[in-house]
Coordinates of N, CA and C in Angstrom, one line a residue:
M800 N 1.1 -1.5 0.0 CA 0.0 -0.2 0.2 C 1.1 1.1 -0.2
R801 N 0.5 2.5 -0.9 CA 1.3 3.8 -0.9 C 1.2 4.0 0.6
G802 N 1.6 5.4 0.4 CA 2.0 6.0 1.7 C 0.3 6.8 1.8
L803 N 0.1 7.4 2.7 CA -1.2 8.0 2.9 C -1.1 9.1 3.2
P804 N -0.5 10.0 3.1 CA -0.2 11.3 3.8 C -2.1 12.2 3.0
A805 N -2.5 12.6 4.5 CA -4.0 13.3 4.7 C -4.0 14.5 3.8
G806 N -5.0 14.4 2.7 CA -5.1 15.4 2.0 C -4.8 15.2 0.9
V807 N -3.1 14.4 0.5 CA -2.7 14.0 -1.0 C -3.6 13.1 -1.3
C808 N -3.5 11.9 -0.3 CA -4.1 10.7 -1.1 C -5.4 10.3 -1.2
L809 N -6.2 11.7 -0.5 CA -7.5 11.6 -0.6 C -8.2 12.2 -2.0
G810 N -7.0 12.7 -2.5 CA -7.0 13.1 -3.8 C -7.6 15.2 -3.9
V811 N -7.8 15.8 -2.2 CA -7.9 16.6 -1.8 C -7.3 18.1 -1.7
S812 N -6.8 18.8 -1.7 CA -5.5 19.9 -1.8 C -5.9 20.5 -0.2
V813 N -5.3 20.2 0.9 CA -5.0 20.9 2.1 C -5.2 22.4 1.7
G814 N -5.6 23.3 2.5 CA -5.9 24.5 2.5 C -6.6 25.5 1.1
E815 N -7.3 24.3 0.6 CA -8.7 25.4 0.0 C -9.5 25.7 0.6
T816 N -10.4 26.8 0.0 CA -11.8 27.0 1.5 C -12.7 25.8 1.7
S817 N -12.5 25.6 3.3 CA -13.9 24.8 3.7 C -15.0 25.7 3.7
V818 N -16.5 24.9 3.4 CA -17.7 24.9 3.6 C -18.1 24.4 5.0
P819 N -18.4 24.9 6.1 CA -19.1 24.2 7.2 C -19.4 22.5 7.0
G820 N -19.8 22.0 7.1 CA -20.7 20.6 6.7 C -20.0 19.0 6.9
T821 N -21.1 18.1 6.4 CA -20.3 17.1 7.0 C -19.8 16.2 5.3
L822 N -18.7 15.6 5.4 CA -18.7 14.5 4.1 C -19.2 13.6 4.1
R823 N -19.8 13.2 3.3 CA -20.0 11.7 3.3 C -19.7 10.9 2.4
V824 N -19.3 9.9 2.9 CA -18.3 8.8 2.4 C -18.6 7.6 3.0
I825 N -19.1 6.9 1.9 CA -19.5 5.9 1.9 C -18.3 4.2 1.1
S826 N -18.2 3.1 1.7 CA -17.6 2.0 0.6 C -18.0 0.7 1.4
D827 N -17.5 -0.1 0.8 CA -17.7 -1.6 1.2 C -17.5 -2.4 2.7
D828 N -18.6 -3.3 3.4 CA -18.2 -3.0 4.7 C -17.3 -5.0 4.9
N829 N -17.1 -5.2 3.9 CA -16.4 -6.4 4.1 C -15.1 -6.5 3.2
F830 N -14.3 -5.5 3.4 CA -13.1 -5.4 2.2 C -11.9 -5.3 3.6
P831 N -11.5 -6.9 4.4 CA -10.7 -6.4 5.6 C -9.0 -6.5 4.9
P832 N -7.8 -6.0 5.5 CA -7.7 -5.2 6.1 C -8.9 -3.7 5.9
Y833 N -9.1 -3.2 4.7 CA -9.2 -1.9 4.7 C -10.6 -1.4 5.1
L834 N -11.4 -1.9 5.1 CA -12.8 -1.2 6.2 C -13.6 -2.7 5.9
F835 N -14.3 -3.0 7.5 CA -14.5 -4.2 7.7 C -15.6 -3.9 9.3
R836 N -16.8 -5.0 9.4 CA -16.9 -5.3 10.3 C -16.2 -6.0 11.4
D837 N -16.6 -5.5 12.7 CA -16.0 -6.4 13.2 C -16.8 -7.7 14.4
A838 N -16.3 -8.4 15.5 CA -17.4 -9.3 15.9 C -18.8 -9.2 16.4
D839 N -18.6 -7.6 16.6 CA -20.0 -7.0 17.4 C -20.4 -6.0 16.3
G840 N -19.7 -5.8 14.8 CA -21.0 -5.3 13.9 C -20.2 -3.5 13.7
K841 N -19.1 -3.8 14.1 CA -19.0 -2.5 14.7 C -17.2 -1.5 13.8
Q842 N -17.6 -0.8 12.5 CA -17.0 -0.5 11.8 C -15.0 -0.3 11.9
T843 N -13.7 -1.2 11.1 CA -12.8 -1.1 11.5 C -12.0 -1.1 10.2
G844 N -10.5 -1.1 10.6 CA -10.0 -1.3 9.6 C -9.2 0.1 8.8
Y845 N -8.2 -0.1 8.0 CA -7.7 1.3 7.8 C -8.0 2.7 7.6
L846 N -9.3 2.7 6.8 CA -9.8 3.5 6.1 C -10.9 4.4 7.4
V847 N -10.7 3.7 8.5 CA -11.6 4.4 9.7 C -11.0 4.9 10.2
D848 N -9.7 4.7 10.6 CA -8.3 5.7 10.8 C -8.0 6.6 10.0
L849 N -7.6 5.9 8.8 CA -7.3 7.1 7.7 C -8.5 8.5 7.6
W850 N -9.7 8.1 8.1 CA -10.4 9.5 7.1 C -10.9 10.2 9.0
A851 N -10.4 9.6 10.0 CA -10.8 10.7 11.0 C -9.2 11.3 10.9
L852 N -8.0 10.7 10.7 CA -6.8 11.7 10.7 C -7.2 12.8 9.7
W853 N -7.8 12.6 8.3 CA -8.5 13.5 7.5 C -9.1 14.4 7.9
S854 N -10.2 14.1 9.1 CA -11.1 15.0 9.8 C -10.5 16.2 10.7
R855 N -9.5 15.4 11.2 CA -8.6 16.1 12.2 C -7.5 17.2 11.7
K856 N -7.1 16.6 10.5 CA -6.2 17.6 9.7 C -6.6 18.7 8.7
T857 N -8.3 18.5 8.6 CA -9.1 19.6 7.7 C -9.9 20.1 8.5
G858 N -10.7 20.0 9.3 CA -11.6 20.6 10.2 C -12.8 19.6 10.2
V859 N -12.6 19.2 8.7 CA -13.9 18.8 8.1 C -14.7 17.6 8.5
P860 N -15.8 17.5 9.4 CA -16.5 16.2 9.9 C -16.5 15.0 8.7
V861 N -16.4 13.7 9.7 CA -16.7 12.9 8.0 C -17.8 11.9 8.7
Q862 N -18.5 11.3 7.9 CA -19.0 10.5 8.0 C -19.0 9.2 6.8
L863 N -18.7 8.0 7.8 CA -18.3 7.0 7.4 C -19.2 5.7 7.2
T864 N -20.0 5.4 6.4 CA -20.5 4.4 6.4 C -20.4 3.4 5.3
A865 N -19.8 1.8 6.0 CA -19.9 0.7 5.3 C -21.4 0.0 5.2
T866 N -21.3 -0.4 4.1 CA -22.4 -0.9 3.8 C -21.9 -2.1 2.3
N867 N -23.2 -3.0 2.2 CA -22.9 -3.7 0.7 C -22.3 -3.1 -0.2
W868 N -21.7 -3.6 -0.9 CA -20.6 -3.0 -1.8 C -21.5 -2.4 -3.2
A869 N -22.6 -3.3 -3.6 CA -23.7 -2.8 -4.5 C -24.4 -1.5 -4.0
E870 N -24.8 -1.5 -2.6 CA -25.3 -0.6 -2.3 C -25.0 0.7 -2.2
A871 N -23.6 0.4 -1.7 CA -22.8 1.8 -1.7 C -23.1 2.6 -3.0
Q872 N -22.5 1.3 -4.1 CA -22.5 2.5 -5.1 C -24.2 3.4 -6.0
A873 N -24.9 2.6 -5.0 CA -25.9 2.8 -5.7 C -27.0 3.9 -5.3
R874 N -26.1 4.1 -4.1 CA -26.1 5.3 -2.6 C -25.4 6.9 -3.2
L875 N -24.5 6.5 -3.5 CA -23.2 7.4 -4.0 C -23.9 8.2 -5.2
L876 N -24.7 7.1 -6.7 CA -25.2 8.1 -7.5 C -26.5 8.4 -7.3
Q877 N -27.3 8.1 -6.6 CA -28.6 8.8 -5.8 C -27.9 10.1 -5.0
G878 N -26.5 10.6 -5.0 CA -26.8 11.4 -4.3 C -26.7 11.5 -2.3
D879 N -27.0 10.1 -2.1 CA -26.9 9.7 -0.7 C -25.5 10.1 0.0
A880 N -24.4 10.2 -0.7 CA -23.1 10.2 -0.4 C -22.4 11.0 -1.1
D881 N -21.6 11.7 -0.5 CA -20.3 12.5 -1.7 C -18.9 11.8 -1.9
V882 N -18.6 10.7 -1.6 CA -17.5 10.1 -1.7 C -17.5 8.4 -1.9
I883 N -17.3 8.1 -2.8 CA -17.4 6.3 -2.9 C -15.9 6.3 -2.4
D884 N -14.9 5.8 -1.4 CA -13.6 5.2 -1.3 C -13.6 3.6 -1.7
M885 N -12.5 2.8 -1.9 CA -12.0 2.0 -2.4 C -12.8 1.5 -3.9
I886 N -12.9 1.9 -4.3 CA -13.8 1.6 -5.8 C -12.4 1.3 -6.6
Y887 N -12.7 0.4 -7.9 CA -12.2 0.1 -8.6 C -12.3 0.8 -10.2
R888 N -11.2 1.7 -11.1 CA -11.7 2.5 -12.2 C -11.9 1.4 -13.4
T889 N -12.6 1.3 -14.3 CA -13.4 0.5 -14.9 C -13.9 0.9 -16.3
P890 N -13.9 0.6 -17.8 CA -14.7 1.4 -18.6 C -16.5 1.2 -18.1
S891 N -17.0 0.5 -17.4 CA -18.0 1.1 -17.5 C -18.6 1.3 -16.3
R892 N -17.8 2.2 -15.9 CA -18.2 2.8 -14.6 C -17.6 4.5 -15.0
E893 N -16.5 4.7 -16.2 CA -16.2 5.8 -16.5 C -17.4 7.0 -16.8
P894 N -18.3 6.1 -17.4 CA -19.4 7.4 -17.7 C -20.3 7.8 -16.4
L895 N -19.8 7.5 -14.7 CA -20.6 7.9 -14.1 C -19.7 8.4 -12.4
Y896 N -18.7 8.3 -13.2 CA -17.7 8.6 -11.8 C -16.2 9.3 -12.6
D897 N -16.5 10.1 -11.4 CA -15.3 11.3 -11.2 C -13.4 10.4 -10.8
F898 N -12.7 10.2 -11.1 CA -11.8 9.4 -10.2 C -10.7 9.8 -9.9
S899 N -10.2 9.4 -8.2 CA -8.9 10.2 -7.7 C -7.9 8.9 -8.3
A900 N -7.0 10.1 -8.0 CA -5.5 9.0 -8.5 C -5.9 7.9 -7.6
P901 N -4.9 6.7 -8.1 CA -5.1 5.5 -7.3 C -4.4 5.5 -6.2
Y902 N -4.8 4.6 -5.3 CA -3.6 5.1 -4.3 C -3.5 3.8 -3.7
A903 N -3.3 2.6 -4.2 CA -2.9 0.9 -3.3 C -3.3 0.1 -4.7
D904 N -2.7 -0.6 -4.7 CA -2.4 -2.0 -5.8 C -3.4 -3.2 -5.2
L905 N -4.1 -3.5 -6.1 CA -4.7 -5.3 -5.2 C -5.0 -6.3 -6.1
P906 N -4.1 -7.5 -6.1 CA -4.2 -8.7 -6.6 C -5.9 -9.1 -6.5
V907 N -6.4 -9.9 -8.0 CA -7.7 -10.3 -7.6 C -7.4 -11.5 -8.6
S908 N -7.7 -12.5 -8.0 CA -7.7 -13.7 -8.4 C -8.9 -14.5 -8.7
I909 N -8.7 -16.0 -9.4 CA -9.3 -16.9 -9.2 C -9.3 -17.7 -8.5
Y910 N -9.7 -18.3 -7.3 CA -10.3 -19.8 -6.6 C -10.5 -20.8 -6.9
S911 N -10.0 -22.0 -6.7 CA -10.6 -23.5 -7.2 C -10.9 -24.5 -5.8
H912 N -11.3 -24.9 -6.1 CA -11.8 -26.2 -5.2 C -10.4 -27.1 -5.5
T913 N -10.3 -27.8 -4.4 CA -9.0 -28.6 -4.9 C -9.2 -30.0 -5.7
S914 N -10.4 -30.2 -5.4 CA -10.8 -31.2 -6.5 C -10.7 -31.1 -8.0
I915 N -10.6 -29.6 -8.4 CA -10.6 -29.2 -9.8 C -9.0 -28.8 -10.2
S916 N -9.1 -29.3 -11.2 CA -7.3 -29.2 -11.6 C -7.7 -28.8 -12.8
G917 N -6.7 -28.2 -13.4 CA -6.0 -27.1 -14.6 C -6.7 -25.8 -15.1
I918 N -6.9 -25.8 -14.0 CA -7.8 -24.3 -14.0 C -6.2 -22.8 -13.7
Q919 N -6.0 -22.5 -15.0 CA -4.5 -22.1 -14.6 C -5.0 -21.0 -15.9
D920 N -5.6 -20.4 -16.4 CA -5.8 -19.4 -17.0 C -7.4 -18.7 -17.5
V921 N -7.3 -17.4 -17.9 CA -8.9 -17.1 -18.0 C -9.7 -18.1 -19.3
S922 N -8.7 -18.8 -19.9 CA -9.5 -19.3 -20.9 C -10.4 -20.9 -20.5
T923 N -9.4 -21.5 -19.4 CA -10.2 -22.4 -18.7 C -11.2 -22.3 -17.7
L924 N -11.4 -21.1 -18.0 CA -12.8 -20.9 -17.1 C -14.4 -21.0 -17.4
H925 N -14.2 -21.1 -19.3 CA -15.6 -21.2 -20.0 C -15.8 -22.7 -19.3
G926 N -17.3 -22.6 -19.5 CA -18.1 -24.1 -19.3 C -18.7 -24.2 -17.3
F927 N -17.7 -23.0 -16.6 CA -17.7 -23.2 -15.5 C -18.2 -22.0 -14.7
Q928 N -19.4 -22.3 -13.6 CA -19.8 -21.4 -12.9 C -19.6 -20.3 -12.1
I929 N -19.1 -19.7 -12.1 CA -18.0 -18.6 -11.1 C -18.7 -17.8 -10.2
G930 N -18.6 -17.9 -9.0 CA -19.2 -17.0 -7.9 C -18.4 -15.8 -7.7
V931 N -19.0 -14.9 -7.8 CA -19.0 -12.9 -8.1 C -19.4 -12.2 -6.7
Q932 N -18.8 -11.1 -5.8 CA -20.2 -10.6 -5.8 C -20.3 -8.9 -6.5
Q933 N -21.7 -8.8 -5.8 CA -22.5 -8.2 -6.7 C -22.4 -6.8 -6.6
G934 N -22.4 -6.3 -7.9 CA -21.4 -4.6 -8.3 C -19.8 -5.0 -7.6
N935 N -19.2 -6.1 -8.3 CA -17.3 -6.1 -8.1 C -17.0 -5.9 -9.1
A936 N -15.9 -5.6 -9.4 CA -14.9 -5.5 -10.9 C -14.8 -6.2 -11.6
C937 N -15.2 -6.9 -10.1 CA -14.3 -8.8 -11.1 C -15.5 -9.4 -12.4
V938 N -17.2 -8.5 -12.4 CA -17.3 -9.0 -12.8 C -17.1 -8.7 -14.3
D939 N -16.8 -7.0 -14.3 CA -16.6 -6.4 -15.4 C -15.1 -7.3 -16.5
E940 N -14.6 -8.0 -15.6 CA -13.2 -8.9 -16.3 C -14.0 -10.1 -16.4
L941 N -14.3 -10.5 -15.7 CA -15.1 -12.3 -16.7 C -15.7 -11.7 -17.4
L942 N -16.9 -11.2 -17.6 CA -17.6 -10.8 -18.9 C -16.5 -10.0 -20.3
R943 N -15.8 -9.2 -20.0 CA -14.3 -8.5 -21.4 C -14.2 -9.8 -21.7
H944 N -14.0 -10.7 -21.1 CA -13.2 -12.5 -21.3 C -14.8 -13.2 -21.9
G945 N -15.8 -13.0 -21.8 CA -16.5 -13.7 -22.9 C -17.1 -15.1 -21.2
I946 N -16.5 -14.8 -20.1 CA -17.1 -15.8 -19.2 C -18.4 -15.5 -18.6
Q947 N -19.3 -15.5 -18.5 CA -20.9 -15.4 -18.8 C -21.7 -16.2 -17.8
S948 N -20.9 -17.7 -17.2 CA -21.7 -18.1 -16.1 C -21.2 -18.2 -14.7
L949 N -21.6 -17.0 -14.6 CA -21.4 -16.4 -13.2 C -22.8 -16.4 -12.2
K950 N -22.7 -16.7 -10.7 CA -23.3 -16.8 -9.8 C -22.9 -15.6 -9.2
Y951 N -24.0 -14.6 -8.4 CA -23.8 -13.5 -7.8 C -24.2 -13.7 -6.2
Y952 N -23.6 -13.2 -5.5 CA -23.1 -13.3 -3.5 C -23.8 -11.3 -3.7
R953 N -24.3 -11.0 -2.2 CA -24.4 -10.1 -2.0 C -22.9 -9.4 -1.0
N954 N -22.5 -10.6 -0.6 CA -21.1 -9.9 -0.1 C -19.9 -11.3 0.0
Y955 N -18.7 -11.0 0.0 CA -17.2 -11.8 0.3 C -18.2 -12.9 1.4
A956 N -18.5 -13.1 2.1 CA -18.6 -13.6 3.6 C -19.9 -14.7 2.9
E957 N -21.0 -14.1 2.0 CA -21.1 -15.4 1.9 C -21.0 -15.9 0.5
L958 N -20.0 -15.1 -0.5 CA -19.7 -16.0 -1.7 C -18.8 -17.1 -0.8
I959 N -18.0 -16.9 0.0 CA -16.9 -18.3 0.5 C -17.9 -19.1 1.1
G960 N -19.0 -18.4 1.9 CA -19.9 -19.2 2.7 C -20.9 -20.4 1.7
A961 N -20.4 -20.4 1.0 CA -21.8 -20.7 -0.5 C -20.2 -22.0 -1.0
A962 N -19.0 -21.2 -1.5 CA -17.9 -21.9 -1.9 C -17.2 -23.6 -0.9
K963 N -17.6 -22.6 0.6 CA -17.3 -23.6 1.5 C -18.4 -24.9 1.4
N964 N -20.1 -24.9 1.3 CA -21.0 -26.0 1.0 C -21.2 -26.5 -0.7
Q965 N -20.1 -26.3 -1.5 CA -20.2 -26.6 -2.8 C -21.4 -26.4 -3.8
E966 N -21.8 -24.9 -3.3 CA -22.7 -24.6 -4.3 C -22.4 -24.0 -5.7
I967 N -20.7 -23.5 -4.8 CA -19.4 -23.1 -6.2 C -18.4 -23.9 -6.3
K968 N -17.8 -23.8 -6.6 CA -16.2 -24.4 -6.3 C -15.3 -23.7 -7.5
L969 N -15.9 -22.6 -8.0 CA -14.9 -21.6 -8.5 C -15.3 -20.3 -8.3
F970 N -14.7 -19.2 -7.8 CA -15.3 -17.7 -7.4 C -14.1 -16.5 -7.6
C971 N -14.0 -15.6 -7.7 CA -13.5 -14.4 -8.1 C -13.3 -13.8 -7.0
L972 N -12.1 -12.9 -6.7 CA -11.7 -12.6 -4.9 C -10.6 -11.5 -4.9
D973 N -11.0 -10.7 -4.3 CA -10.0 -9.7 -4.2 C -8.7 -10.7 -3.7
E974 N -7.6 -10.6 -3.4 CA -6.4 -11.8 -2.2 C -7.0 -11.3 -0.7
S975 N -7.2 -9.6 -0.6 CA -6.8 -9.7 0.9 C -8.0 -10.4 1.5
P976 N -9.2 -9.7 0.9 CA -10.6 -10.5 1.4 C -10.4 -12.2 1.5
A977 N -10.3 -12.5 0.3 CA -10.1 -14.3 0.4 C -9.1 -14.8 1.2
N978 N -8.3 -14.5 2.0 CA -7.5 -14.4 2.6 C -8.6 -14.4 4.1
F979 N -8.9 -13.4 4.1 CA -9.2 -13.4 5.9 C -10.6 -14.4 6.2
Y980 N -11.5 -14.4 5.1 CA -12.6 -15.0 5.0 C -12.5 -16.3 5.1
L981 N -11.5 -17.2 3.9 CA -11.7 -18.5 3.5 C -10.5 -18.8 5.2
Y982 N -9.7 -18.2 5.9 CA -9.6 -18.7 7.0 C -10.7 -18.7 8.4
Q983 N -11.5 -17.6 8.4 CA -12.3 -17.5 9.0 C -13.4 -18.5 8.9
L984 N -14.2 -18.8 8.1 CA -15.0 -20.0 7.5 C -13.9 -21.6 7.4
H985 N -12.7 -21.4 8.0 CA -12.1 -22.4 8.0 C -12.2 -23.1 6.6
A986 N -12.5 -22.8 5.6 CA -12.1 -23.3 4.0 C -11.1 -23.4 3.7
Q987 N -9.9 -22.5 4.4 CA -8.3 -22.5 3.4 C -7.6 -23.7 2.8
E988 N -8.2 -24.9 3.8 CA -7.7 -26.5 3.2 C -8.7 -26.8 1.8
A989 N -9.6 -26.2 1.7 CA -10.8 -26.9 0.3 C -10.5 -26.3 -0.6
Y990 N -9.8 -24.5 -0.4 CA -10.1 -24.2 -1.8 C -8.2 -23.2 -2.2
R991 N -7.8 -23.4 -2.9 CA -6.4 -22.6 -3.8 C -6.7 -21.6 -4.6
K992 N -5.6 -20.8 -4.3 CA -5.1 -20.0 -5.7 C -5.0 -20.5 -7.0
A993 N -6.0 -20.4 -8.3 CA -5.3 -21.1 -8.7 C -4.9 -20.3 -10.4
F994 N -4.8 -18.6 -10.1 CA -4.2 -17.6 -11.3 C -4.8 -16.6 -10.6
Q995 N -3.8 -15.4 -10.7 CA -3.9 -13.5 -10.5 C -5.0 -13.6 -12.1
L996 N -6.6 -12.9 -11.8 CA -6.7 -12.4 -13.1 C -6.5 -10.7 -13.6
Y997 N -6.3 -10.1 -12.6 CA -5.6 -9.1 -13.2 C -5.8 -8.3 -12.0
Q998 N -4.9 -6.8 -11.6 CA -4.5 -6.6 -10.7 C -5.0 -4.8 -10.5
G999 N -6.2 -4.6 -9.7 CA -7.1 -3.8 -9.4 C -6.6 -2.7 -8.6
Q1000 N -7.0 -1.6 -8.8 CA -5.9 0.1 -8.1 C -7.8 0.5 -7.6
F1001 N -7.0 0.5 -5.8 CA -8.0 1.7 -5.3 C -8.2 3.2 -5.3
H1002 N -9.6 3.7 -5.8 CA -10.1 4.9 -5.9 C -11.0 5.8 -4.8
R1003 N -10.5 7.0 -5.1 CA -12.0 7.5 -4.5 C -12.6 7.9 -5.5
A1004 N -14.2 8.3 -5.6 CA -15.1 8.8 -6.7 C -15.9 9.3 -6.8
V1005 N -16.4 10.5 -6.8 CA -17.8 11.0 -7.0 C -18.2 11.4 -8.1
R1006 N -19.7 11.6 -7.6 CA -20.9 11.5 -9.2 C -20.1 12.1 -10.5
K1007 N -20.2 11.9 -11.2 CA -19.8 12.1 -12.6 C -19.8 14.1 -13.0
G1008 N -19.3 14.7 -12.5 CA -19.6 16.1 -13.1 C -19.4 16.9 -11.3
N1009 N -19.3 16.0 -10.4 CA -19.0 16.7 -8.8 C -17.4 17.1 -8.5
W1010 N -16.3 16.4 -9.5 CA -15.6 16.6 -9.1 C -15.0 17.7 -8.4
Q1011 N -14.5 18.8 -8.6 CA -14.2 20.1 -8.9 C -15.2 20.6 -8.0
R1012 N -16.4 20.6 -8.3 CA -17.8 21.4 -7.2 C -16.9 20.5 -5.5
W1013 N -16.8 19.5 -5.5 CA -16.6 18.6 -4.1 C -15.0 19.0 -3.9
R1014 N -13.9 19.2 -4.3 CA -12.7 19.9 -3.8 C -12.8 21.4 -3.3
S1015 N -13.7 22.0 -3.6 CA -14.0 23.6 -3.6 C -14.4 23.5 -2.9
S1016 N -15.7 22.9 -2.3 CA -16.5 22.9 -1.1 C -15.9 21.7 0.3
K1017 N -15.5 21.1 0.1 CA -15.8 20.2 0.8 C -14.0 19.6 1.6
T1018 N -13.1 20.7 1.3 CA -11.5 20.6 1.4 C -11.3 21.7 2.9
G1019 N -9.9 21.1 3.3 CA -10.1 22.1 4.5 C -8.4 22.4 3.5

């Protein structure tokens, strides 16, 4: 992960005139170690600390909401949030968002059940059903390669739970949460990383056309 100095990594400039008000940030609630919920349901992770630091540095209050990823995207586009965090930049999202510079590189991989052999690149996925999270950039990447037999799950924990029960035997997942949930759900012995599909990058984003207005009105 790259360095995260307040004001630079968030795509904003410390020193601009701020307007009183709360910056509403929304993101995924199941992407450990960046943002997820602990055993008590409390938001935790790097982004909780990072946005708290940014708020202290700028004087701008921040309301950070962690929720289902597909819902997070919908709420940003509906105007219920100002900024979405941890979003990958993809062709299908270009018409919808203005993006910050990337701030972290994250490998995204295909995982296969140990009973399946020969899964070594994207061409070997044809004919298999692949588990994916709703709203995940992995969907775009698989469809781009002509992989259309996808089974959708609300979040990563549900996806890996289904894999553990062998409802699916292949799934696409970012490596950090994959490692976390495979071990948490005691499925690490049954699944292995088959290959890296691509490398994603975290950005922050606002609704298309709102970037300059956000910069000028919500920064400190």
